[in-house]
Amino acid sequence: MPIAKKDLIHLSDLTVDEIYQIFKKAQEMKEVLAGDDKKHPILRGKSVINLFYENSTRTRSSFEFAGKYLGADVVNINTSSSSVMKGESLKDTALTLDRLNPDVIVMRHGASGAHEILASHVKARVINAGDGQHQHPTQALLDMLTIYEHKGGFEGLKIAIVGDILHSRVARSDVWGLQALGADVTLCAPPTLMPSRADQLGAKITYDMDEAIKDADVIIMLRIQLERQKSGMFPSIREYATFYGLNAERLKLAKPDCLVMHPGPINRGVEITPEVADGVQAVIEEQVHNGLAIRMALLAIMGGAAE
Ligand code: CP
């Protein structure tokens, strides 16, 4: 079961058929994870480098566990203690890592498009673990797997993505993938946090959260990215929470079996109340577990071990 393109940088590097094959492989990996022995050493003799220029808990640790459970040698490069701090360029870092003969390099970088530079200088297959405001394809895959497992498909599903769309690479990957699989996607944000060319993403756009989530099958809440905000994008956290926060009362507008999702990390009490984040409709912890399974599946396939 190969993936035709060498690298996974944009979710659209995958065909719809390949996405479903990754789901199937991830579900096999979930069976491995449910067993007593999580070691499934099909990547023995292969090597994976995790190169993270930005902070991460979920993505970095799940890629590390994924590689180790599959028997690969995994090296984590923390850029704050690497030669990046001495001013080494991405190109020189790429040329250096290439000489170490890794099979897969997983990178998170703050600059949109950084992965094309890396991929053009290494023989290893490159997986994008998040670049700037551009793409987070493995997050979209785990989000879609979670929806698929609960809803059985995507055709006709009404999915609202609400929050800081402007800064969100998750939203850009989710909106492409969910629409490719047949869902009906609505984007909702304050006008200052909606990209100026959001209409080109193909989804419906609204600035009214109640309209966005009415009769929704799935609500994906996004984190307010305080580290990427310029001042004045919204008047106050309290006002943001009032107009764009998901609370139990507002959730009643959606279908009774509506899934509540969030890529994490959560700003509790800002974009989502603790009552909803911990409530019965929330599948946020399942998303994390599916992230491990999706990353195991991708490493197995892209590392050359999947039949
Ligand atoms: N959702 C996500 O990418 O989380 P981390 O930043 O913790 O990896």
PDB file of C-alpha atoms and ligand atoms in Angstrom:
ATOM      1  CA  MET A   1       0.000   0.000   0.000  1.00  0.00           C
ATOM      2  CA  PRO A   2       2.271   2.830  -1.158  1.00  0.00           C
ATOM      3  CA  ILE A   3       1.542   6.574  -1.116  1.00  0.00           C
ATOM      4  CA  ALA A   4       2.377   7.833  -4.593  1.00  0.00           C
ATOM      5  CA  LYS A   5       4.003  11.140  -3.639  1.00  0.00           C
ATOM      6  CA  LYS A   6       7.380  11.092  -1.889  1.00  0.00           C
ATOM      7  CA  ASP A   7       6.413  13.653   0.768  1.00  0.00           C
ATOM      8  CA  LEU A   8       3.300  14.572   2.766  1.00  0.00           C
ATOM      9  CA  ILE A   9       3.414  18.362   2.953  1.00  0.00           C
ATOM     10  CA  HIS A  10      -0.112  19.416   1.973  1.00  0.00           C
ATOM     11  CA  LEU A  11      -3.043  17.106   2.698  1.00  0.00           C
ATOM     12  CA  SER A  12      -3.830  17.267  -1.032  1.00  0.00           C
ATOM     13  CA  ASP A  13      -0.599  15.298  -1.610  1.00  0.00           C
ATOM     14  CA  LEU A  14      -2.876  12.337  -0.812  1.00  0.00           C
ATOM     15  CA  THR A  15      -5.682  11.012  -2.977  1.00  0.00           C
ATOM     16  CA  VAL A  16      -9.055  10.233  -1.396  1.00  0.00           C
ATOM     17  CA  ASP A  17      -8.309   6.546  -1.939  1.00  0.00           C
ATOM     18  CA  GLU A  18      -4.980   6.905  -0.101  1.00  0.00           C
ATOM     19  CA  ILE A  19      -6.735   8.678   2.794  1.00  0.00           C
ATOM     20  CA  TYR A  20      -9.100   5.715   3.225  1.00  0.00           C
ATOM     21  CA  GLN A  21      -6.158   3.301   3.020  1.00  0.00           C
ATOM     22  CA  ILE A  22      -4.427   5.274   5.801  1.00  0.00           C
ATOM     23  CA  PHE A  23      -7.622   4.998   7.916  1.00  0.00           C
ATOM     24  CA  LYS A  24      -7.605   1.215   7.382  1.00  0.00           C
ATOM     25  CA  LYS A  25      -3.954   0.939   8.389  1.00  0.00           C
ATOM     26  CA  ALA A  26      -4.567   3.216  11.424  1.00  0.00           C
ATOM     27  CA  GLN A  27      -7.395   0.937  12.562  1.00  0.00           C
ATOM     28  CA  GLU A  28      -5.007  -2.024  12.339  1.00  0.00           C
ATOM     29  CA  MET A  29      -2.550  -0.019  14.458  1.00  0.00           C
ATOM     30  CA  LYS A  30      -5.294   0.614  17.042  1.00  0.00           C
ATOM     31  CA  GLU A  31      -5.644  -3.161  17.413  1.00  0.00           C
ATOM     32  CA  VAL A  32      -1.889  -3.377  18.044  1.00  0.00           C
ATOM     33  CA  LEU A  33      -2.140  -0.555  20.610  1.00  0.00           C
ATOM     34  CA  ALA A  34      -5.010  -2.331  22.402  1.00  0.00           C
ATOM     35  CA  GLY A  35      -2.881  -5.438  22.963  1.00  0.00           C
ATOM     36  CA  ASP A  36      -0.517  -6.213  25.831  1.00  0.00           C
ATOM     37  CA  ASP A  37       2.570  -5.778  23.643  1.00  0.00           C
ATOM     38  CA  LYS A  38       2.504  -2.515  21.702  1.00  0.00           C
ATOM     39  CA  LYS A  39       5.760  -3.333  19.941  1.00  0.00           C
ATOM     40  CA  HIS A  40       5.097  -4.136  16.267  1.00  0.00           C
ATOM     41  CA  PRO A  41       8.623  -3.931  14.845  1.00  0.00           C
ATOM     42  CA  ILE A  42       7.898  -3.693  11.129  1.00  0.00           C
ATOM     43  CA  LEU A  43      10.255  -0.688  10.814  1.00  0.00           C
ATOM     44  CA  ARG A  44      13.262  -2.464  12.294  1.00  0.00           C
ATOM     45  CA  GLY A  45      16.372  -1.133  10.579  1.00  0.00           C
ATOM     46  CA  LYS A  46      14.637   2.117   9.553  1.00  0.00           C
ATOM     47  CA  SER A  47      15.262   5.542  11.064  1.00  0.00           C
ATOM     48  CA  VAL A  48      13.070   8.561  11.756  1.00  0.00           C
ATOM     49  CA  ILE A  49      14.166  12.093  12.655  1.00  0.00           C
ATOM     50  CA  ASN A  50      11.724  14.394  14.484  1.00  0.00           C
ATOM     51  CA  LEU A  51      12.820  17.972  13.796  1.00  0.00           C
ATOM     52  CA  PHE A  52      10.680  20.451  15.716  1.00  0.00           C
ATOM     53  CA  TYR A  53      11.285  24.197  15.385  1.00  0.00           C
ATOM     54  CA  GLU A  54       8.060  24.964  17.302  1.00  0.00           C
ATOM     55  CA  ASN A  55       6.589  23.671  20.549  1.00  0.00           C
ATOM     56  CA  SER A  56       4.461  20.557  20.510  1.00  0.00           C
ATOM     57  CA  THR A  57       3.171  17.979  22.962  1.00  0.00           C
ATOM     58  CA  ARG A  58       0.744  15.793  20.995  1.00  0.00           C
ATOM     59  CA  THR A  59       2.341  15.685  17.563  1.00  0.00           C
ATOM     60  CA  ARG A  60       5.939  15.286  18.658  1.00  0.00           C
ATOM     61  CA  SER A  61       5.331  12.671  21.351  1.00  0.00           C
ATOM     62  CA  SER A  62       2.959  10.645  19.163  1.00  0.00           C
ATOM     63  CA  PHE A  63       5.441  10.576  16.263  1.00  0.00           C
ATOM     64  CA  GLU A  64       8.140   9.481  18.721  1.00  0.00           C
ATOM     65  CA  PHE A  65       5.977   6.709  20.196  1.00  0.00           C
ATOM     66  CA  ALA A  66       4.800   5.715  16.710  1.00  0.00           C
ATOM     67  CA  GLY A  67       8.359   5.235  15.447  1.00  0.00           C
ATOM     68  CA  LYS A  68       9.452   3.389  18.590  1.00  0.00           C
ATOM     69  CA  TYR A  69       6.417   1.062  18.710  1.00  0.00           C
ATOM     70  CA  LEU A  70       7.173   0.157  15.081  1.00  0.00           C
ATOM     71  CA  GLY A  71      10.791  -0.654  15.922  1.00  0.00           C
ATOM     72  CA  ALA A  72      12.465   2.255  14.087  1.00  0.00           C
ATOM     73  CA  ASP A  73      15.403   4.177  15.509  1.00  0.00           C
ATOM     74  CA  VAL A  74      13.992   7.606  16.398  1.00  0.00           C
ATOM     75  CA  VAL A  75      16.091  10.721  16.937  1.00  0.00           C
ATOM     76  CA  ASN A  76      14.442  13.871  18.286  1.00  0.00           C
ATOM     77  CA  ILE A  77      16.161  17.139  17.429  1.00  0.00           C
ATOM     78  CA  ASN A  78      15.232  19.956  19.731  1.00  0.00           C
ATOM     79  CA  THR A  79      16.158  23.045  17.755  1.00  0.00           C
ATOM     80  CA  SER A  80      16.687  25.082  20.926  1.00  0.00           C
ATOM     81  CA  SER A  81      19.721  22.883  21.735  1.00  0.00           C
ATOM     82  CA  SER A  82      20.888  22.254  18.145  1.00  0.00           C
ATOM     83  CA  SER A  83      23.145  24.131  15.728  1.00  0.00           C
ATOM     84  CA  VAL A  84      20.058  26.060  14.603  1.00  0.00           C
ATOM     85  CA  MET A  85      20.822  28.249  17.642  1.00  0.00           C
ATOM     86  CA  LYS A  86      24.247  28.986  16.108  1.00  0.00           C
ATOM     87  CA  GLY A  87      22.507  30.344  13.024  1.00  0.00           C
ATOM     88  CA  GLU A  88      22.516  27.254  10.807  1.00  0.00           C
ATOM     89  CA  SER A  89      20.104  27.633   7.903  1.00  0.00           C
ATOM     90  CA  LEU A  90      17.347  25.157   7.115  1.00  0.00           C
ATOM     91  CA  LYS A  91      19.173  24.194   3.906  1.00  0.00           C
ATOM     92  CA  ASP A  92      22.399  23.385   5.796  1.00  0.00           C
ATOM     93  CA  THR A  93      20.464  21.512   8.475  1.00  0.00           C
ATOM     94  CA  ALA A  94      18.774  19.512   5.706  1.00  0.00           C
ATOM     95  CA  LEU A  95      22.088  18.704   3.974  1.00  0.00           C
ATOM     96  CA  THR A  96      23.559  17.610   7.314  1.00  0.00           C
ATOM     97  CA  LEU A  97      20.616  15.376   8.218  1.00  0.00           C
ATOM     98  CA  ASP A  98      20.614  13.868   4.728  1.00  0.00           C
ATOM     99  CA  ARG A  99      24.130  12.523   5.375  1.00  0.00           C
ATOM    100  CA  LEU A 100      22.788  10.629   8.408  1.00  0.00           C
ATOM    101  CA  ASN A 101      20.638   8.530   6.019  1.00  0.00           C
ATOM    102  CA  PRO A 102      17.225   8.813   7.734  1.00  0.00           C
ATOM    103  CA  ASP A 103      14.272   7.144   6.025  1.00  0.00           C
ATOM    104  CA  VAL A 104      11.672   9.658   7.224  1.00  0.00           C
ATOM    105  CA  ILE A 105      12.010  13.216   8.547  1.00  0.00           C
ATOM    106  CA  VAL A 106       9.058  14.680  10.460  1.00  0.00           C
ATOM    107  CA  MET A 107       9.289  18.458  10.778  1.00  0.00           C
ATOM    108  CA  ARG A 108       7.316  21.254  12.428  1.00  0.00           C
ATOM    109  CA  HIS A 109       8.364  24.734  11.389  1.00  0.00           C
ATOM    110  CA  GLY A 110       6.997  28.226  11.985  1.00  0.00           C
ATOM    111  CA  ALA A 111       7.389  29.267   8.346  1.00  0.00           C
ATOM    112  CA  SER A 112       4.745  28.280   5.809  1.00  0.00           C
ATOM    113  CA  GLY A 113       6.494  26.448   2.960  1.00  0.00           C
ATOM    114  CA  ALA A 114       9.620  25.411   4.937  1.00  0.00           C
ATOM    115  CA  HIS A 115       8.977  21.752   4.113  1.00  0.00           C
ATOM    116  CA  GLU A 116       9.510  22.274   0.383  1.00  0.00           C
ATOM    117  CA  ILE A 117      13.025  23.527   1.191  1.00  0.00           C
ATOM    118  CA  LEU A 118      13.729  20.536   3.433  1.00  0.00           C
ATOM    119  CA  ALA A 119      12.289  18.044   0.954  1.00  0.00           C
ATOM    120  CA  SER A 120      14.354  19.412  -1.925  1.00  0.00           C
ATOM    121  CA  HIS A 121      17.613  18.695  -0.034  1.00  0.00           C
ATOM    122  CA  VAL A 122      16.984  15.249   1.476  1.00  0.00           C
ATOM    123  CA  LYS A 123      16.433  11.752   0.114  1.00  0.00           C
ATOM    124  CA  ALA A 124      14.238  10.890   3.126  1.00  0.00           C
ATOM    125  CA  ARG A 125      10.475  11.153   2.872  1.00  0.00           C
ATOM    126  CA  VAL A 126       9.265  14.314   4.618  1.00  0.00           C
ATOM    127  CA  ILE A 127       6.116  14.505   6.749  1.00  0.00           C
ATOM    128  CA  ASN A 128       4.733  17.923   7.663  1.00  0.00           C
ATOM    129  CA  ALA A 129       3.942  18.115  11.391  1.00  0.00           C
ATOM    130  CA  GLY A 130       2.702  21.706  10.984  1.00  0.00           C
ATOM    131  CA  ASP A 131       4.083  24.689   9.069  1.00  0.00           C
ATOM    132  CA  GLY A 132       3.167  28.234  10.025  1.00  0.00           C
ATOM    133  CA  GLN A 133      -0.427  29.016   9.116  1.00  0.00           C
ATOM    134  CA  HIS A 134      -0.335  26.684   6.104  1.00  0.00           C
ATOM    135  CA  GLN A 135      -0.954  22.974   6.770  1.00  0.00           C
ATOM    136  CA  HIS A 136      -1.144  20.297   9.471  1.00  0.00           C
ATOM    137  CA  PRO A 137      -2.028  17.221   7.415  1.00  0.00           C
ATOM    138  CA  THR A 138      -1.623  14.578  10.132  1.00  0.00           C
ATOM    139  CA  GLN A 139      -3.986  16.528  12.411  1.00  0.00           C
ATOM    140  CA  ALA A 140      -6.570  16.559   9.619  1.00  0.00           C
ATOM    141  CA  LEU A 141      -6.150  12.800   9.102  1.00  0.00           C
ATOM    142  CA  LEU A 142      -6.727  12.089  12.796  1.00  0.00           C
ATOM    143  CA  ASP A 143      -9.700  14.463  12.877  1.00  0.00           C
ATOM    144  CA  MET A 144     -11.217  12.750   9.844  1.00  0.00           C
ATOM    145  CA  LEU A 145     -10.577   9.252  11.249  1.00  0.00           C
ATOM    146  CA  THR A 146     -12.372  10.259  14.469  1.00  0.00           C
ATOM    147  CA  ILE A 147     -15.388  11.538  12.508  1.00  0.00           C
ATOM    148  CA  TYR A 148     -15.369   8.457  10.255  1.00  0.00           C
ATOM    149  CA  GLU A 149     -15.405   6.103  13.248  1.00  0.00           C
ATOM    150  CA  HIS A 150     -18.400   7.890  14.808  1.00  0.00           C
ATOM    151  CA  LYS A 151     -20.422   8.800  11.739  1.00  0.00           C
ATOM    152  CA  GLY A 152     -19.480   6.038   9.293  1.00  0.00           C
ATOM    153  CA  GLY A 153     -18.848   8.453   6.412  1.00  0.00           C
ATOM    154  CA  PHE A 154     -18.810  12.109   5.386  1.00  0.00           C
ATOM    155  CA  GLU A 155     -21.408  12.563   2.659  1.00  0.00           C
ATOM    156  CA  GLY A 156     -23.930  15.201   3.763  1.00  0.00           C
ATOM    157  CA  LEU A 157     -22.375  15.797   7.193  1.00  0.00           C
ATOM    158  CA  LYS A 158     -22.670  19.376   8.408  1.00  0.00           C
ATOM    159  CA  ILE A 159     -19.360  20.344   9.990  1.00  0.00           C
ATOM    160  CA  ALA A 160     -18.626  23.726  11.594  1.00  0.00           C
ATOM    161  CA  ILE A 161     -15.038  24.886  12.146  1.00  0.00           C
ATOM    162  CA  VAL A 162     -15.089  27.770  14.611  1.00  0.00           C
ATOM    163  CA  GLY A 163     -12.409  30.092  15.945  1.00  0.00           C
ATOM    164  CA  ASP A 164      -9.106  31.544  14.883  1.00  0.00           C
ATOM    165  CA  ILE A 165      -9.271  30.481  11.219  1.00  0.00           C
ATOM    166  CA  LEU A 166      -6.721  33.143  10.207  1.00  0.00           C
ATOM    167  CA  HIS A 167      -3.816  31.546  12.067  1.00  0.00           C
ATOM    168  CA  SER A 168      -4.985  27.941  11.833  1.00  0.00           C
ATOM    169  CA  ARG A 169      -3.076  25.390   9.750  1.00  0.00           C
ATOM    170  CA  VAL A 170      -5.484  22.793  11.192  1.00  0.00           C
ATOM    171  CA  ALA A 171      -8.447  24.597   9.619  1.00  0.00           C
ATOM    172  CA  ARG A 172      -6.742  24.777   6.211  1.00  0.00           C
ATOM    173  CA  SER A 173      -5.983  21.039   6.218  1.00  0.00           C
ATOM    174  CA  ASP A 174      -9.379  20.057   7.681  1.00  0.00           C
ATOM    175  CA  VAL A 175     -11.365  22.134   5.220  1.00  0.00           C
ATOM    176  CA  TRP A 176      -9.592  20.577   2.234  1.00  0.00           C
ATOM    177  CA  GLY A 177      -9.880  17.011   3.519  1.00  0.00           C
ATOM    178  CA  LEU A 178     -13.441  17.146   4.816  1.00  0.00           C
ATOM    179  CA  GLN A 179     -14.720  18.630   1.566  1.00  0.00           C
ATOM    180  CA  ALA A 180     -12.742  16.110  -0.506  1.00  0.00           C
ATOM    181  CA  LEU A 181     -14.518  13.336   1.443  1.00  0.00           C
ATOM    182  CA  GLY A 182     -17.961  14.879   0.862  1.00  0.00           C
ATOM    183  CA  ALA A 183     -18.754  16.914   3.988  1.00  0.00           C
ATOM    184  CA  ASP A 184     -20.489  20.285   3.983  1.00  0.00           C
ATOM    185  CA  VAL A 185     -18.118  22.646   5.866  1.00  0.00           C
ATOM    186  CA  THR A 186     -18.861  26.055   7.412  1.00  0.00           C
ATOM    187  CA  LEU A 187     -16.083  28.316   8.680  1.00  0.00           C
ATOM    188  CA  CYS A 188     -16.891  30.773  11.476  1.00  0.00           C
ATOM    189  CA  ALA A 189     -14.680  33.440  13.070  1.00  0.00           C
ATOM    190  CA  PRO A 190     -14.753  37.100  13.999  1.00  0.00           C
ATOM    191  CA  PRO A 191     -14.080  39.137  10.820  1.00  0.00           C
ATOM    192  CA  THR A 192     -10.551  39.955  12.056  1.00  0.00           C
ATOM    193  CA  LEU A 193      -9.719  36.245  12.413  1.00  0.00           C
ATOM    194  CA  MET A 194     -11.072  35.146   9.010  1.00  0.00           C
ATOM    195  CA  PRO A 195      -8.488  35.059   6.169  1.00  0.00           C
ATOM    196  CA  SER A 196      -9.159  37.647   3.476  1.00  0.00           C
ATOM    197  CA  ARG A 197      -9.372  34.931   0.806  1.00  0.00           C
ATOM    198  CA  ALA A 198     -11.372  32.447   2.897  1.00  0.00           C
ATOM    199  CA  ASP A 199     -13.966  32.206   0.114  1.00  0.00           C
ATOM    200  CA  GLN A 200     -11.323  30.432  -2.013  1.00  0.00           C
ATOM    201  CA  LEU A 201     -11.277  27.529   0.459  1.00  0.00           C
ATOM    202  CA  GLY A 202     -14.668  26.446  -0.904  1.00  0.00           C
ATOM    203  CA  ALA A 203     -16.501  26.336   2.454  1.00  0.00           C
ATOM    204  CA  LYS A 204     -19.448  28.439   3.596  1.00  0.00           C
ATOM    205  CA  ILE A 205     -18.428  31.453   5.672  1.00  0.00           C
ATOM    206  CA  THR A 206     -20.282  33.103   8.520  1.00  0.00           C
ATOM    207  CA  TYR A 207     -19.388  35.433  11.376  1.00  0.00           C
ATOM    208  CA  ASP A 208     -22.358  34.227  13.460  1.00  0.00           C
ATOM    209  CA  MET A 209     -21.546  31.194  15.597  1.00  0.00           C
ATOM    210  CA  ASP A 210     -25.171  30.268  16.273  1.00  0.00           C
ATOM    211  CA  GLU A 211     -25.779  30.084  12.514  1.00  0.00           C
ATOM    212  CA  ALA A 212     -22.598  28.016  11.988  1.00  0.00           C
ATOM    213  CA  ILE A 213     -23.434  25.332  14.537  1.00  0.00           C
ATOM    214  CA  LYS A 214     -27.213  25.080  14.009  1.00  0.00           C
ATOM    215  CA  ASP A 215     -28.003  21.405  13.257  1.00  0.00           C
ATOM    216  CA  ALA A 216     -24.281  20.599  12.994  1.00  0.00           C
ATOM    217  CA  ASP A 217     -23.136  16.966  13.072  1.00  0.00           C
ATOM    218  CA  VAL A 218     -19.626  17.964  14.125  1.00  0.00           C
ATOM    219  CA  ILE A 219     -18.168  21.127  15.661  1.00  0.00           C
ATOM    220  CA  ILE A 220     -14.392  21.602  15.476  1.00  0.00           C
ATOM    221  CA  MET A 221     -13.346  24.353  17.882  1.00  0.00           C
ATOM    222  CA  LEU A 222      -9.990  26.029  17.290  1.00  0.00           C
ATOM    223  CA  ARG A 223      -7.575  27.415  19.814  1.00  0.00           C
ATOM    224  CA  ILE A 224      -7.122  31.154  20.022  1.00  0.00           C
ATOM    225  CA  GLN A 225      -3.431  31.315  19.107  1.00  0.00           C
ATOM    226  CA  LEU A 226      -2.408  34.010  21.553  1.00  0.00           C
ATOM    227  CA  GLU A 227       1.263  33.595  20.510  1.00  0.00           C
ATOM    228  CA  ARG A 228       0.423  34.574  16.911  1.00  0.00           C
ATOM    229  CA  GLN A 229      -2.013  37.432  17.652  1.00  0.00           C
ATOM    230  CA  LYS A 230      -1.239  40.988  16.820  1.00  0.00           C
ATOM    231  CA  SER A 231      -2.936  43.283  19.313  1.00  0.00           C
ATOM    232  CA  GLY A 232      -6.481  44.394  18.647  1.00  0.00           C
ATOM    233  CA  MET A 233      -7.758  41.344  16.737  1.00  0.00           C
ATOM    234  CA  PHE A 234     -10.641  41.120  19.185  1.00  0.00           C
ATOM    235  CA  PRO A 235     -11.637  43.455  22.032  1.00  0.00           C
ATOM    236  CA  SER A 236     -11.143  41.075  24.967  1.00  0.00           C
ATOM    237  CA  ILE A 237     -10.987  37.397  25.855  1.00  0.00           C
ATOM    238  CA  ARG A 238     -14.307  37.758  27.648  1.00  0.00           C
ATOM    239  CA  GLU A 239     -15.995  39.215  24.574  1.00  0.00           C
ATOM    240  CA  TYR A 240     -14.468  36.506  22.370  1.00  0.00           C
ATOM    241  CA  ALA A 241     -15.804  33.801  24.712  1.00  0.00           C
ATOM    242  CA  THR A 242     -19.275  35.386  24.678  1.00  0.00           C
ATOM    243  CA  PHE A 243     -19.606  35.493  20.890  1.00  0.00           C
ATOM    244  CA  TYR A 244     -17.392  32.593  19.735  1.00  0.00           C
ATOM    245  CA  GLY A 245     -17.047  30.287  22.737  1.00  0.00           C
ATOM    246  CA  LEU A 246     -18.797  26.902  22.837  1.00  0.00           C
ATOM    247  CA  ASN A 247     -20.830  26.428  26.020  1.00  0.00           C
ATOM    248  CA  ALA A 248     -23.497  23.887  26.969  1.00  0.00           C
ATOM    249  CA  GLU A 249     -26.401  26.212  26.148  1.00  0.00           C
ATOM    250  CA  ARG A 250     -25.056  27.035  22.683  1.00  0.00           C
ATOM    251  CA  LEU A 251     -24.275  23.374  21.963  1.00  0.00           C
ATOM    252  CA  LYS A 252     -28.038  22.649  22.127  1.00  0.00           C
ATOM    253  CA  LEU A 253     -28.336  24.359  18.717  1.00  0.00           C
ATOM    254  CA  ALA A 254     -26.431  21.461  17.128  1.00  0.00           C
ATOM    255  CA  LYS A 255     -27.801  17.962  16.567  1.00  0.00           C
ATOM    256  CA  PRO A 256     -28.154  15.978  19.827  1.00  0.00           C
ATOM    257  CA  ASP A 257     -25.408  13.562  18.706  1.00  0.00           C
ATOM    258  CA  CYS A 258     -23.085  16.322  17.465  1.00  0.00           C
ATOM    259  CA  LEU A 259     -19.393  15.570  18.088  1.00  0.00           C
ATOM    260  CA  VAL A 260     -17.322  18.261  19.788  1.00  0.00           C
ATOM    261  CA  MET A 261     -13.705  18.287  18.644  1.00  0.00           C
ATOM    262  CA  HIS A 262     -10.626  20.387  19.367  1.00  0.00           C
ATOM    263  CA  PRO A 263      -7.054  19.787  18.125  1.00  0.00           C
ATOM    264  CA  GLY A 264      -5.598  20.955  21.441  1.00  0.00           C
ATOM    265  CA  PRO A 265      -4.112  22.517  23.366  1.00  0.00           C
ATOM    266  CA  ILE A 266      -7.327  24.005  24.758  1.00  0.00           C
ATOM    267  CA  ASN A 267      -7.802  27.448  26.260  1.00  0.00           C
ATOM    268  CA  ARG A 268     -10.446  26.341  28.766  1.00  0.00           C
ATOM    269  CA  GLY A 269     -13.048  29.022  29.365  1.00  0.00           C
ATOM    270  CA  VAL A 270     -12.079  30.897  26.178  1.00  0.00           C
ATOM    271  CA  GLU A 271     -13.062  28.979  23.025  1.00  0.00           C
ATOM    272  CA  ILE A 272     -14.689  26.117  24.977  1.00  0.00           C
ATOM    273  CA  THR A 273     -16.041  25.747  28.489  1.00  0.00           C
ATOM    274  CA  PRO A 274     -14.669  22.948  30.690  1.00  0.00           C
ATOM    275  CA  GLU A 275     -18.203  21.533  30.937  1.00  0.00           C
ATOM    276  CA  VAL A 276     -18.305  21.011  27.145  1.00  0.00           C
ATOM    277  CA  ALA A 277     -14.652  19.983  26.760  1.00  0.00           C
ATOM    278  CA  ASP A 278     -15.160  17.239  29.366  1.00  0.00           C
ATOM    279  CA  GLY A 279     -18.752  16.461  28.358  1.00  0.00           C
ATOM    280  CA  VAL A 280     -20.211  13.345  26.745  1.00  0.00           C
ATOM    281  CA  GLN A 281     -20.195  14.803  23.227  1.00  0.00           C
ATOM    282  CA  ALA A 282     -16.488  15.669  23.335  1.00  0.00           C
ATOM    283  CA  VAL A 283     -14.108  13.297  21.537  1.00  0.00           C
ATOM    284  CA  ILE A 284     -10.950  15.312  22.191  1.00  0.00           C
ATOM    285  CA  GLU A 285      -9.102  12.487  23.946  1.00  0.00           C
ATOM    286  CA  GLU A 286     -10.064  10.063  21.164  1.00  0.00           C
ATOM    287  CA  GLN A 287      -8.494  12.514  18.733  1.00  0.00           C
ATOM    288  CA  VAL A 288      -5.202  12.234  20.612  1.00  0.00           C
ATOM    289  CA  HIS A 289      -5.298   8.418  20.535  1.00  0.00           C
ATOM    290  CA  ASN A 290      -6.223   8.412  16.847  1.00  0.00           C
ATOM    291  CA  GLY A 291      -3.260  10.729  16.285  1.00  0.00           C
ATOM    292  CA  LEU A 292      -0.923   8.010  17.506  1.00  0.00           C
ATOM    293  CA  ALA A 293      -2.605   5.420  15.251  1.00  0.00           C
ATOM    294  CA  ILE A 294      -2.535   7.720  12.208  1.00  0.00           C
ATOM    295  CA  ARG A 295       1.168   8.495  12.735  1.00  0.00           C
ATOM    296  CA  MET A 296       1.968   4.791  13.137  1.00  0.00           C
ATOM    297  CA  ALA A 297       0.092   4.122   9.901  1.00  0.00           C
ATOM    298  CA  LEU A 298       1.911   6.892   8.040  1.00  0.00           C
ATOM    299  CA  LEU A 299       5.347   5.855   9.284  1.00  0.00           C
ATOM    300  CA  ALA A 300       4.601   2.225   8.385  1.00  0.00           C
ATOM    301  CA  ILE A 301       3.520   3.198   4.867  1.00  0.00           C
ATOM    302  CA  MET A 302       6.067   5.930   4.196  1.00  0.00           C
ATOM    303  CA  GLY A 303       8.862   3.969   5.888  1.00  0.00           C
ATOM    304  CA  GLY A 304       8.200   1.202   3.385  1.00  0.00           C
ATOM    305  CA  ALA A 305       6.887  -1.488   5.726  1.00  0.00           C
ATOM    306  CA  ALA A 306       3.188  -1.597   4.841  1.00  0.00           C
ATOM    307  CA  GLU A 307       2.119  -4.243   2.368  1.00  0.00           C
TER     308      GLU A 307
HETATM  309  N1   CP B   1      -2.762  19.623  17.863  1.00  0.00           N
HETATM  310  C1   CP B   1      -1.420  19.803  17.933  1.00  0.00           C
HETATM  311  O1   CP B   1      -0.720  19.944  16.907  1.00  0.00           O
HETATM  312  O2   CP B   1      -0.928  19.803  19.199  1.00  0.00           O
HETATM  313  P1   CP B   1       0.604  19.988  19.611  1.00  0.00           P
HETATM  314  O3   CP B   1       0.983  21.411  19.273  1.00  0.00           O
HETATM  315  O4   CP B   1       0.665  19.686  21.081  1.00  0.00           O
HETATM  316  O5   CP B   1       1.420  19.032  18.784  1.00  0.00           O
END
